[in-house]
mmCIF file of C-alpha atoms and ligand atoms in Angstrom:
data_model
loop_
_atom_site.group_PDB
_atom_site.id
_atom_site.type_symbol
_atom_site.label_atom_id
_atom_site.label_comp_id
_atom_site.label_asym_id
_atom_site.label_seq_id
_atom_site.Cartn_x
_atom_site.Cartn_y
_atom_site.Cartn_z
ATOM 1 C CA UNK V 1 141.540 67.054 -20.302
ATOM 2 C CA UNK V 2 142.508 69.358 -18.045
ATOM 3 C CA UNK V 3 145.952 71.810 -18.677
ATOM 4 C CA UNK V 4 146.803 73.063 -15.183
ATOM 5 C CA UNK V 5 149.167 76.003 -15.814
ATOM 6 C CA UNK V 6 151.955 76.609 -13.114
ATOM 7 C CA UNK V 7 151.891 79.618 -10.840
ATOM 8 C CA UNK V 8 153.118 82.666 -12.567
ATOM 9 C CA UNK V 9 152.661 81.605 -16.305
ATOM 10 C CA UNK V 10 152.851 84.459 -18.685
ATOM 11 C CA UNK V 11 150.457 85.343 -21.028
ATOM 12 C CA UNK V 12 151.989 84.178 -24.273
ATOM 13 C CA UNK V 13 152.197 80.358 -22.339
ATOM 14 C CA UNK V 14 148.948 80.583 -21.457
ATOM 15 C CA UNK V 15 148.215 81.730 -25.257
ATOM 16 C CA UNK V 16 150.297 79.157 -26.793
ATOM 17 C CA UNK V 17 148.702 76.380 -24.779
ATOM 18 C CA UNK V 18 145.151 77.637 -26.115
ATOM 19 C CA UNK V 19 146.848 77.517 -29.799
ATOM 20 C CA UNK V 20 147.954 74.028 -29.920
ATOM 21 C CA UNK V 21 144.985 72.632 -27.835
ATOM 22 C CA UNK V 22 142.832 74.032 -30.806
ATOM 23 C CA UNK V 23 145.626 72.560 -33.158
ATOM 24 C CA UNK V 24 144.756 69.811 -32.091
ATOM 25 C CA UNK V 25 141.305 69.909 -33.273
ATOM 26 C CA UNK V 26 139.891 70.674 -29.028
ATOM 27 C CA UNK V 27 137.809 73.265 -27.843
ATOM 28 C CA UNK V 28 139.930 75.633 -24.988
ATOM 29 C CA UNK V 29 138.152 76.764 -21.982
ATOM 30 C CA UNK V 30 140.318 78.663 -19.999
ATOM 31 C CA UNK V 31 139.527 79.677 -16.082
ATOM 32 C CA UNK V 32 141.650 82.239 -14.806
ATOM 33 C CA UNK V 33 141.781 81.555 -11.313
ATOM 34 C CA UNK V 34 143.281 83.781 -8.494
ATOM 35 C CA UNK V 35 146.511 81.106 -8.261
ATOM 36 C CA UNK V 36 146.594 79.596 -11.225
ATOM 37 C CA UNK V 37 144.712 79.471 -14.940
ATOM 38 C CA UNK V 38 143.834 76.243 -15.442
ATOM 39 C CA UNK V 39 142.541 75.222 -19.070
ATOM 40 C CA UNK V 40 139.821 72.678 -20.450
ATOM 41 C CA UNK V 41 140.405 70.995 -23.489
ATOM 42 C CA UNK V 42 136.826 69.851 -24.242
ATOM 43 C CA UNK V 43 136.033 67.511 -27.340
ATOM 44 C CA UNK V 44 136.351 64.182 -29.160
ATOM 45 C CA UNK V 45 136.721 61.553 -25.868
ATOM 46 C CA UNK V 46 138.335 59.101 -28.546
ATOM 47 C CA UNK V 47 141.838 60.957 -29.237
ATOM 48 C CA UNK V 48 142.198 63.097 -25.984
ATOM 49 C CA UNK V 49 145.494 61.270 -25.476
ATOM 50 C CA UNK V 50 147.309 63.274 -27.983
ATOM 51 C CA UNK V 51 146.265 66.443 -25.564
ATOM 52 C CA UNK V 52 148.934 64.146 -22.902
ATOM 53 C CA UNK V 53 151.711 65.970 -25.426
ATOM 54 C CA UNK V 54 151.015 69.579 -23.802
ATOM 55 C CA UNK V 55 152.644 68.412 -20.702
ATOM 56 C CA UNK V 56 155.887 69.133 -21.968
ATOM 57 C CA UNK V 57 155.057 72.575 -23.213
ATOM 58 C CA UNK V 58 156.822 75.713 -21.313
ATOM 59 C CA UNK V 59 154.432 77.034 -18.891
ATOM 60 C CA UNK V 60 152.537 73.818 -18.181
ATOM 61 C CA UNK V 61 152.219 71.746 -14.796
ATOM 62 C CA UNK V 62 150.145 68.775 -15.267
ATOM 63 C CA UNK V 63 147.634 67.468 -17.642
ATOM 64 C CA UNK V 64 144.776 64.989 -16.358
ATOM 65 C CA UNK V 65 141.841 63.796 -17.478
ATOM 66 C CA UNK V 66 138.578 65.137 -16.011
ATOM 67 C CA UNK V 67 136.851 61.845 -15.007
ATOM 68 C CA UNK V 68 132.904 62.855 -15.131
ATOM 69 C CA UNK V 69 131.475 62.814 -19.031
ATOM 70 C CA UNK V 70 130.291 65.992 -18.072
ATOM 71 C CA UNK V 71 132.879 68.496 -18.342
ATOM 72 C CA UNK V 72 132.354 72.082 -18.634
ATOM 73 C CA UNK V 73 129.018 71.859 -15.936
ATOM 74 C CA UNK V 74 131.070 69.818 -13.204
ATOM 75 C CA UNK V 75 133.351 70.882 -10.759
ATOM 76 C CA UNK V 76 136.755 69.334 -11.739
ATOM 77 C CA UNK V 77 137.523 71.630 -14.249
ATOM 78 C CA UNK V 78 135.661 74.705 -12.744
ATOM 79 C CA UNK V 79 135.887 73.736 -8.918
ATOM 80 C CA UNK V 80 134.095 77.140 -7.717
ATOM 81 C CA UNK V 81 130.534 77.385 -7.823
ATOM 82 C CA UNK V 82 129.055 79.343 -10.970
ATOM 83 C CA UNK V 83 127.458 83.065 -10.554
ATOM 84 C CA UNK V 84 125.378 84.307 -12.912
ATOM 85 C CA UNK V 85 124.300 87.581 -13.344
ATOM 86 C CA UNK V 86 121.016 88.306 -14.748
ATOM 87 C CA UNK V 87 120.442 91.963 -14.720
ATOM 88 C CA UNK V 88 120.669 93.397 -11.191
ATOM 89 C CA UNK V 89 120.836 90.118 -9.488
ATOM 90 C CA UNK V 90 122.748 87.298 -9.092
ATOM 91 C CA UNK V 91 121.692 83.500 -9.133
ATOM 92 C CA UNK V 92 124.317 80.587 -7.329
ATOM 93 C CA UNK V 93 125.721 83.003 -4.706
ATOM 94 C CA UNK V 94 123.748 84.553 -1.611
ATOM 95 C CA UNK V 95 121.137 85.912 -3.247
ATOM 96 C CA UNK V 96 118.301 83.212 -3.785
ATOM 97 C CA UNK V 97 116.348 83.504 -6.868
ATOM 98 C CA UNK V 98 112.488 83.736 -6.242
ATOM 99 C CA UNK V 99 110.491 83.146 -9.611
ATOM 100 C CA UNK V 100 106.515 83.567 -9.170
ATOM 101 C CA UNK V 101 103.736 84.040 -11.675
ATOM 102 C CA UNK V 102 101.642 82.543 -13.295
ATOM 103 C CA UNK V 103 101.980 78.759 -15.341
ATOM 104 C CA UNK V 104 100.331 80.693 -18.155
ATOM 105 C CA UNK V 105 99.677 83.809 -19.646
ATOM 106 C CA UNK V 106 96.335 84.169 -20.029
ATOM 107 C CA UNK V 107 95.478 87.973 -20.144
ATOM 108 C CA UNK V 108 96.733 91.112 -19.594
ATOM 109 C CA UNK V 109 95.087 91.490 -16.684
ATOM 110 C CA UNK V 110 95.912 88.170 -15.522
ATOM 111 C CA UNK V 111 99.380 88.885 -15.741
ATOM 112 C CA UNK V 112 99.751 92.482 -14.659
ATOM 113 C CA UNK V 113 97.804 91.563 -10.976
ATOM 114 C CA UNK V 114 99.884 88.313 -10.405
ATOM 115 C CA UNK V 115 103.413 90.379 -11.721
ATOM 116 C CA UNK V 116 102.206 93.401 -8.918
ATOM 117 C CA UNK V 117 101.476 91.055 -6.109
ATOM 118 C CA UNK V 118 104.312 88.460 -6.840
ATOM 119 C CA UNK V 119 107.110 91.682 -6.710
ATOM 120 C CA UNK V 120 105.497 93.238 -3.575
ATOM 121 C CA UNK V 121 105.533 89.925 -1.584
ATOM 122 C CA UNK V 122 109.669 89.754 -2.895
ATOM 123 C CA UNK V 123 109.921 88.052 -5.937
ATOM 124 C CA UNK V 124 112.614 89.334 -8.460
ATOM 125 C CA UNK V 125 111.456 87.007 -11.588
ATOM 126 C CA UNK V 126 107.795 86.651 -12.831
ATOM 127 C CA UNK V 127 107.558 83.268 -14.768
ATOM 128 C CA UNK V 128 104.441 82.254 -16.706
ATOM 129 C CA UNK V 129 104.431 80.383 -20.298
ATOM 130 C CA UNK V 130 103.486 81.802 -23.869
ATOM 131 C CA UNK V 131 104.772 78.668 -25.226
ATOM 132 C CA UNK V 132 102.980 75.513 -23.705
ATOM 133 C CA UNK V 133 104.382 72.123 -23.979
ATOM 134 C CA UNK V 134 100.727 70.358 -22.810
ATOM 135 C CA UNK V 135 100.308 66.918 -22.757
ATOM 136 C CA UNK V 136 97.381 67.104 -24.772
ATOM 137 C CA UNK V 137 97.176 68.530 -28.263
ATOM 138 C CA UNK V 138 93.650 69.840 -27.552
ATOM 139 C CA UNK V 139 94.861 71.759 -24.071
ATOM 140 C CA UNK V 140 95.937 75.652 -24.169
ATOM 141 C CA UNK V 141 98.535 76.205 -26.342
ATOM 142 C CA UNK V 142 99.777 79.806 -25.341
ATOM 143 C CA UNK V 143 99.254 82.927 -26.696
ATOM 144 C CA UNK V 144 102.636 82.850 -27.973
ATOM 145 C CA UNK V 145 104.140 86.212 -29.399
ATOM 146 C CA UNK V 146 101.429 88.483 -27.518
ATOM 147 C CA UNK V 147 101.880 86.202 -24.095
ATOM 148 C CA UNK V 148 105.661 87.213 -24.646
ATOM 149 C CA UNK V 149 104.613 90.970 -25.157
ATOM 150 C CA UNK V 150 102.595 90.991 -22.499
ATOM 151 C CA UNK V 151 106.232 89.093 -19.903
ATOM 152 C CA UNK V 152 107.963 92.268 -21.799
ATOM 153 C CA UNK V 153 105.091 95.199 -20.365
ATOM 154 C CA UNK V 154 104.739 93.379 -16.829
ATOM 155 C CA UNK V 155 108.403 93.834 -16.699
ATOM 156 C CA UNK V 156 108.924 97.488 -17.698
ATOM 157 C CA UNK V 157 105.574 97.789 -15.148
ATOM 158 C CA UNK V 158 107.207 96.107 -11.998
ATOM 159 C CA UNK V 159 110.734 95.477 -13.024
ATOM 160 C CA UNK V 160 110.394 91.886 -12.205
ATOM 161 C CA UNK V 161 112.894 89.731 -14.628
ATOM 162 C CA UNK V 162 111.049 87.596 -17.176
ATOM 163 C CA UNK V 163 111.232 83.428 -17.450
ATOM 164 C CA UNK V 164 109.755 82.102 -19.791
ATOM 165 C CA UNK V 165 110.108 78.631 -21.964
ATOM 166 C CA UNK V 166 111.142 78.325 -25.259
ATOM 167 C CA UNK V 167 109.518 74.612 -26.697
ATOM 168 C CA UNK V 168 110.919 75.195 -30.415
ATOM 169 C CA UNK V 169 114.174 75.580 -32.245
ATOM 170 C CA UNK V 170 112.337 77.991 -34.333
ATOM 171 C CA UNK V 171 111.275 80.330 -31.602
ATOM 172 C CA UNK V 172 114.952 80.626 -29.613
ATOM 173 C CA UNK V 173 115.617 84.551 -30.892
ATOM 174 C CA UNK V 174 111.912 85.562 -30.779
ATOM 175 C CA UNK V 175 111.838 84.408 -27.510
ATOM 176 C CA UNK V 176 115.296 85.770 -26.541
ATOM 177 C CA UNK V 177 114.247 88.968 -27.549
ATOM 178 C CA UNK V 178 111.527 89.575 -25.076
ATOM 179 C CA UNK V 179 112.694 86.644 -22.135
ATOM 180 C CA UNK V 180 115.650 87.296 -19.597
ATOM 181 C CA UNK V 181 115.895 83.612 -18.498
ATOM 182 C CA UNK V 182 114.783 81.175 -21.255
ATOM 183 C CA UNK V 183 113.520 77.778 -19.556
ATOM 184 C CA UNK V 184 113.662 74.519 -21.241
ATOM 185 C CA UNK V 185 111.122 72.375 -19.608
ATOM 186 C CA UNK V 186 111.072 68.605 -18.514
ATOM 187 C CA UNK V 187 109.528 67.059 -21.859
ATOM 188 C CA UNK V 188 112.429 69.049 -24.048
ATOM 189 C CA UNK V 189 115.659 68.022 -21.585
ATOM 190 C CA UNK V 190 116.657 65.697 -23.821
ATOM 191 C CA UNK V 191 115.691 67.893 -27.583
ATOM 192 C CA UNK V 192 119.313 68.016 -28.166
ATOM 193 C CA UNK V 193 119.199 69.917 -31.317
ATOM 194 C CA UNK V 194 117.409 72.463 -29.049
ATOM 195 C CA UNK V 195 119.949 72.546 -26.256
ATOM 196 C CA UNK V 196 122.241 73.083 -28.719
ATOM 197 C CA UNK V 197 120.515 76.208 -30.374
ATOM 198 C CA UNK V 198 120.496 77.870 -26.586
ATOM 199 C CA UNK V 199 124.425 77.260 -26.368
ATOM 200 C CA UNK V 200 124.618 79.813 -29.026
ATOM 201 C CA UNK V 201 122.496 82.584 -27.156
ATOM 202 C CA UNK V 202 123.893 85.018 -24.578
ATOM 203 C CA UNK V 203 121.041 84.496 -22.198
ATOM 204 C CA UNK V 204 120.915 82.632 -19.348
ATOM 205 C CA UNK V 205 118.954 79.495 -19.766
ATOM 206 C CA UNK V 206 116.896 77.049 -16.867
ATOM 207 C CA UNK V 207 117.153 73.947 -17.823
ATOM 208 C CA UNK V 208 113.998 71.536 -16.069
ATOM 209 C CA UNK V 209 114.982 67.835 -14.933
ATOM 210 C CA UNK V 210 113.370 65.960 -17.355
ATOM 211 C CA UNK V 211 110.899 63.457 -15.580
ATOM 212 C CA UNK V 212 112.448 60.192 -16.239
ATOM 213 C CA UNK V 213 115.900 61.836 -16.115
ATOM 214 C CA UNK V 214 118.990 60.302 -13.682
ATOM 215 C CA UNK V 215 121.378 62.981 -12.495
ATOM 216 C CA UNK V 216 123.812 62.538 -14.924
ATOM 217 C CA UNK V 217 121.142 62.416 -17.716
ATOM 218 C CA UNK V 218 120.432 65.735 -16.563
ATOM 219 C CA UNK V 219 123.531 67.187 -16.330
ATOM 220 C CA UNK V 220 124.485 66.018 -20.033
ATOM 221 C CA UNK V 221 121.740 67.775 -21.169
ATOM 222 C CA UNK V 222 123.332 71.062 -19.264
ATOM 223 C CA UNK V 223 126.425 69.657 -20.883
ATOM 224 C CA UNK V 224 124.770 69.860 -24.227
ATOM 225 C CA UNK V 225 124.727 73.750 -23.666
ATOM 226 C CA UNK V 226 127.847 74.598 -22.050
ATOM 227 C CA UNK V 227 129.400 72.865 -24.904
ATOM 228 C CA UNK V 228 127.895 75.586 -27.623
ATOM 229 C CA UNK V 229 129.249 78.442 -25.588
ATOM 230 C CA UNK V 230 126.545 79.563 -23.102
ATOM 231 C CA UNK V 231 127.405 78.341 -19.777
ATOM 232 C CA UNK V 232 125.009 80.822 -17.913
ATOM 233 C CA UNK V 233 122.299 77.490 -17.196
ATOM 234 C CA UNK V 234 120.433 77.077 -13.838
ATOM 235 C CA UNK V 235 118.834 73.687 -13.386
ATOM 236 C CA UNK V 236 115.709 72.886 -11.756
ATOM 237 C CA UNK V 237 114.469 70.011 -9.861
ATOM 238 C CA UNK V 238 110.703 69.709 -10.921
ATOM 239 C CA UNK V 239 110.089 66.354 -9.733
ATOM 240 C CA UNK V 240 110.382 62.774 -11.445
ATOM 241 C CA UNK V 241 107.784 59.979 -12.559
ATOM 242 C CA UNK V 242 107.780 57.412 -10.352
ATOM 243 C CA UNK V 243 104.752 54.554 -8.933
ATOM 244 C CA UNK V 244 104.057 57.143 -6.248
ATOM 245 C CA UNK V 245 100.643 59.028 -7.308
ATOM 246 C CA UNK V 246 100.136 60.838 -4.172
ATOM 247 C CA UNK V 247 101.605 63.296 -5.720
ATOM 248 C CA UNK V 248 101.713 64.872 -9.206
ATOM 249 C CA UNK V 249 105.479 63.487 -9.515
ATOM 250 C CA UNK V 250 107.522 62.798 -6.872
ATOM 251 C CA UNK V 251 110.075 65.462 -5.735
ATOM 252 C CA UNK V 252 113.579 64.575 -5.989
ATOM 253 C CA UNK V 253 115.095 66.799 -3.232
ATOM 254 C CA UNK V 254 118.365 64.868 -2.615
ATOM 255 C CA UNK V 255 119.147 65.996 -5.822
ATOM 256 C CA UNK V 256 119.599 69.274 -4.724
ATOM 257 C CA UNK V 257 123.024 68.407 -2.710
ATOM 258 C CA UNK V 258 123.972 65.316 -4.798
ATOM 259 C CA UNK V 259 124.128 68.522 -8.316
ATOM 260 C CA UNK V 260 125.488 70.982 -6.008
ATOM 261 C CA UNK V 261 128.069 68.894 -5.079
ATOM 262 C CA UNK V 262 128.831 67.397 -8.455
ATOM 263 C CA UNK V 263 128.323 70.088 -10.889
ATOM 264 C CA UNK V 264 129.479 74.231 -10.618
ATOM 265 C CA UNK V 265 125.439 75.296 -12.041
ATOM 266 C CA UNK V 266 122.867 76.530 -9.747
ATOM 267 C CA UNK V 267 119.758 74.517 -8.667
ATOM 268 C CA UNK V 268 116.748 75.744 -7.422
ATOM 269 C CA UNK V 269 113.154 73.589 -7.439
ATOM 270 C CA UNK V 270 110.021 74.052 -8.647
ATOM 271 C CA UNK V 271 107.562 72.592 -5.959
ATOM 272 C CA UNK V 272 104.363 73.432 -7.952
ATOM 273 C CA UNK V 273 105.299 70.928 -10.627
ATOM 274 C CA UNK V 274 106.741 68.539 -8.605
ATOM 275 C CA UNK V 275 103.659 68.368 -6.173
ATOM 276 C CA UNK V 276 100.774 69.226 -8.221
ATOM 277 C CA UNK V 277 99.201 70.537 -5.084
ATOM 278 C CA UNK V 278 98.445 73.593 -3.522
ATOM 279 C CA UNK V 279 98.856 72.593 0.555
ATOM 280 C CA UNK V 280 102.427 70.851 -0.806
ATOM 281 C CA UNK V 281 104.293 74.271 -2.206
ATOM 282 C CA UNK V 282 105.152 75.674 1.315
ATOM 283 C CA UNK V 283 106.710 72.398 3.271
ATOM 284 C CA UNK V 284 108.708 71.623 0.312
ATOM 285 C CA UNK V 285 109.667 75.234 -0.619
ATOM 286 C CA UNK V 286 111.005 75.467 2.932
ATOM 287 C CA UNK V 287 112.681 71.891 2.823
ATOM 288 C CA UNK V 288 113.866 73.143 -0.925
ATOM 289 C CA UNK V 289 115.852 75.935 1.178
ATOM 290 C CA UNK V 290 117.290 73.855 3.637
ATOM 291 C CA UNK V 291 118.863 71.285 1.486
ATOM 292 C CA UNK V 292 120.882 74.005 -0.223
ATOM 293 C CA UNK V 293 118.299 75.118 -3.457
ATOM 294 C CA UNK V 294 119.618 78.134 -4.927
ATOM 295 C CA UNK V 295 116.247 79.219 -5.578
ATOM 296 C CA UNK V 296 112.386 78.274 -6.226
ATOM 297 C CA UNK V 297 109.843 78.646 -9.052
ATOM 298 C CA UNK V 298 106.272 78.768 -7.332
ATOM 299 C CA UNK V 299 103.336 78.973 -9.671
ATOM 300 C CA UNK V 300 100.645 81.649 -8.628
ATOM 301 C CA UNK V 301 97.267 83.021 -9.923
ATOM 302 C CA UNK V 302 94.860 85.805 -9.131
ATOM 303 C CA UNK V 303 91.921 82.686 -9.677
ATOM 304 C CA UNK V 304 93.111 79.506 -9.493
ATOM 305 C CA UNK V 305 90.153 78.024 -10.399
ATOM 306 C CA UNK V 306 89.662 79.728 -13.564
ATOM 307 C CA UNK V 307 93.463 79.254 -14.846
ATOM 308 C CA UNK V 308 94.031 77.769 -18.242
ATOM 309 C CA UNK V 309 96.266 74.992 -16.690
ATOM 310 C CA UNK V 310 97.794 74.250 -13.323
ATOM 311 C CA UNK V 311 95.287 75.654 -11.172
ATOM 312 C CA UNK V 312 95.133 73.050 -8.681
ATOM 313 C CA UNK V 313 98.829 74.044 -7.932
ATOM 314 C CA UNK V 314 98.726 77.356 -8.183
ATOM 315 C CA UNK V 315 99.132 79.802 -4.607
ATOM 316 C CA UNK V 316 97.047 82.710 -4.490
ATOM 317 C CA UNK V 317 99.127 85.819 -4.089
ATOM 318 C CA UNK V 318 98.236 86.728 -0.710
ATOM 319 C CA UNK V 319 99.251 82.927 -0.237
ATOM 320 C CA UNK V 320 102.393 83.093 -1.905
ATOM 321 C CA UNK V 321 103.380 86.938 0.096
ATOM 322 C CA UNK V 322 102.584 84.721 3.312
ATOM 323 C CA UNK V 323 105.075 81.534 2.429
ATOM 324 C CA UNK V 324 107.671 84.257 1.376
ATOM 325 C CA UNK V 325 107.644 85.972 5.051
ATOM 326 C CA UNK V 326 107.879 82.499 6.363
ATOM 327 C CA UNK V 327 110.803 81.489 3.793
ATOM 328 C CA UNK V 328 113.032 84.322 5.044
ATOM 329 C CA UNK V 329 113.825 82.450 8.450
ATOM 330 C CA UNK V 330 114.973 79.682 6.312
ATOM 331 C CA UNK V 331 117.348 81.746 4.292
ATOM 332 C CA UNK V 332 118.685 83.341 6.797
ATOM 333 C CA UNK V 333 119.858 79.826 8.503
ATOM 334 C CA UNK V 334 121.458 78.924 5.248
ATOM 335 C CA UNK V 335 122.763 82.605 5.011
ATOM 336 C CA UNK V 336 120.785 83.775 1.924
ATOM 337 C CA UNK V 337 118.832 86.880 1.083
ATOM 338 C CA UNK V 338 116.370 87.737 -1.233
HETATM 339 C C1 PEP R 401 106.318 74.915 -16.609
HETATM 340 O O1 PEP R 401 107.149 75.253 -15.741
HETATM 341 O O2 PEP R 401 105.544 75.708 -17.129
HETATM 342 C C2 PEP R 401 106.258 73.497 -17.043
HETATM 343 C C3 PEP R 401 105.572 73.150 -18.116
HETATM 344 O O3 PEP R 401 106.918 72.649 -16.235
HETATM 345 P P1 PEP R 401 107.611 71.240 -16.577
HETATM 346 O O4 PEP R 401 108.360 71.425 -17.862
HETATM 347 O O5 PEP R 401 108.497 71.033 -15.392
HETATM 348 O O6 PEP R 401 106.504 70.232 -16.658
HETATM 349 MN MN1 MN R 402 102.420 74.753 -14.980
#
């Protein structure tokens, strides 16, 4: 439900409200707006009637009922878009989020040459995986705690941000401790339990469309987060399994609008995924822009053809410096910067 407070409520209303909606056994989420503080009373669907009571409570407008099952990540209870702030930068607003590297880290080497070139062609987040959910159990794993060492010193190098994916419930603080964005990729959208672990973490978190995921399947799943406590989440469109085989899965771009319109989070894409293929990341990076993404994750490598994994979708840097140069007409149509 939904508490709307009237214009010019004082404090101790607004407190009081928050008291009896967690009397009532509901989680408050208050937004102080510039007008008016409006409060979400987020839990049990089955006796959110008794909430209906606070409508007669000194201070209080109107209570309604927010309509989508998703709550806290749509845009009836928080009706401005969401900007987070990781580090220096920002991520839903005008800035648009560029994440390059590699899909994994492989070396020290490796990582420091794609981290240099990725930064000096305008990146401000270096991805690349120490953690890797493969399809096959025989595949590259990751190097796991010296892949995230190595995110950590290609950071203090070239002061790129780090993203990096977290696959286990066990690994959430190691890998908080080294990561600035914690991803969540497609095969784990719906690891609940998981989700649930990153609502407790003060770091943002990008949560990947899982590939047989609707919309609203994926926005529960951000749902699932924001309901812990941590509502710093950027999704990503990655692409979705369909008969198409063209392509490595078939990119979803309409999504892009449909979320932004439907939920407060970020979106930005991930055409490397979604494609599987190299001559595919630059039309759909620039298409990503002009639907509205907030941002892109673009897998690059110093050698493509000697990566552990994703090498037939990965740019080369000089590659990936070129796309940028051509991405900035784009963003300044739509009135972004990098
Ligand atoms: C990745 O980004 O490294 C990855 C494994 O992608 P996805 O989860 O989208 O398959
Ligand atoms: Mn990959």
């Amino acid at each position: 439900m939904i508490i709307v407070m009237q214009k010019g409520a004082s404090k101790e209303q607004i407190d009081h409200v928050i008291d009896r909606i967690e009397a009532l056994g509901y989680k408050p989420h208050p937004i102080f707006g510039e007008q008016r503080t409006v409060i979400g009373a987020i839990g049990d669907e089955r006796g959110k009637f008794r909430l209906e009571s606070l409508a007669s409570v000194p201070g209080v407008e109107v209570v309604m009922p927010i309509l989508k099952p998703y709550k806290l990540v749509g845009r009836e209870l928080k009706t401005e878009p969401s900007i987070i702030k990781i580090g220096e930068h920002t991520v839903g607003g005008k800035e648009f989020m560029l994440i390059a590297g590699p899909c994994s880290v492989e070396s020290r080497e490796q990582l420091i040459t794609v981290a240099k070139s990725v930064k000096e062609a305008g990146a401000q987040y270096l991805r690349g995986g120490a953690f890797k959910p493969r399809t096959s159990p025989y595949a590259f794993q990751g190097l796991e705690e010296d892949g995230l060492k190595l995110l950590r010193e290609a950071s203090e190098i070239t002061g790129l941000k780090i993203v990096t994916e977290v696959i286990s419930r066990t690994d959430v603080n190691l890998v908080a401790k080294y990561a600035d964005v914690l991803q969540v990729g497609a095969r784990n959208m719906t690891n609940y339990s998981l989700l649930k672990d990153l609502g407790k973490i003060d770091k943002p978190v990008m949560l990947k469309r899982g590939m047989a995921a609707t919309v609203q399947d994926f926005l529960m799943a951000a749902e699932y987060i924001a309901s812990e406590g941590n509502t710093e989440i950027i999704l990503c469109e990655r692409g979705i399994r369909t008969f198409e085989n063209a392509t490595r899965n078939t990119l979803d771009l309409s999504a892009v609008p449909i979320i932004k319109g439907s939920s407060n989070l970020p979106v930005i894409v991930d055409p490397s995924h979604a494609t599987g293929k190299r001559d595919l990341i630059a039309p759909m990076s620039k298409a990503a822009v002009a639907c509205g993404a907030d941002g892109l994750m673009i897998e690059v490598h110093p050698k493509p053809e000697e990566a552990f994994s994703d090498g037939a979708q990965s740019l080369l840097p000089d590659e990936f410096a070129k796309l940028v140069e051509e991405l900035k007409k784009y963003l300044e149509l739509e009135g972004k910067t990098l």
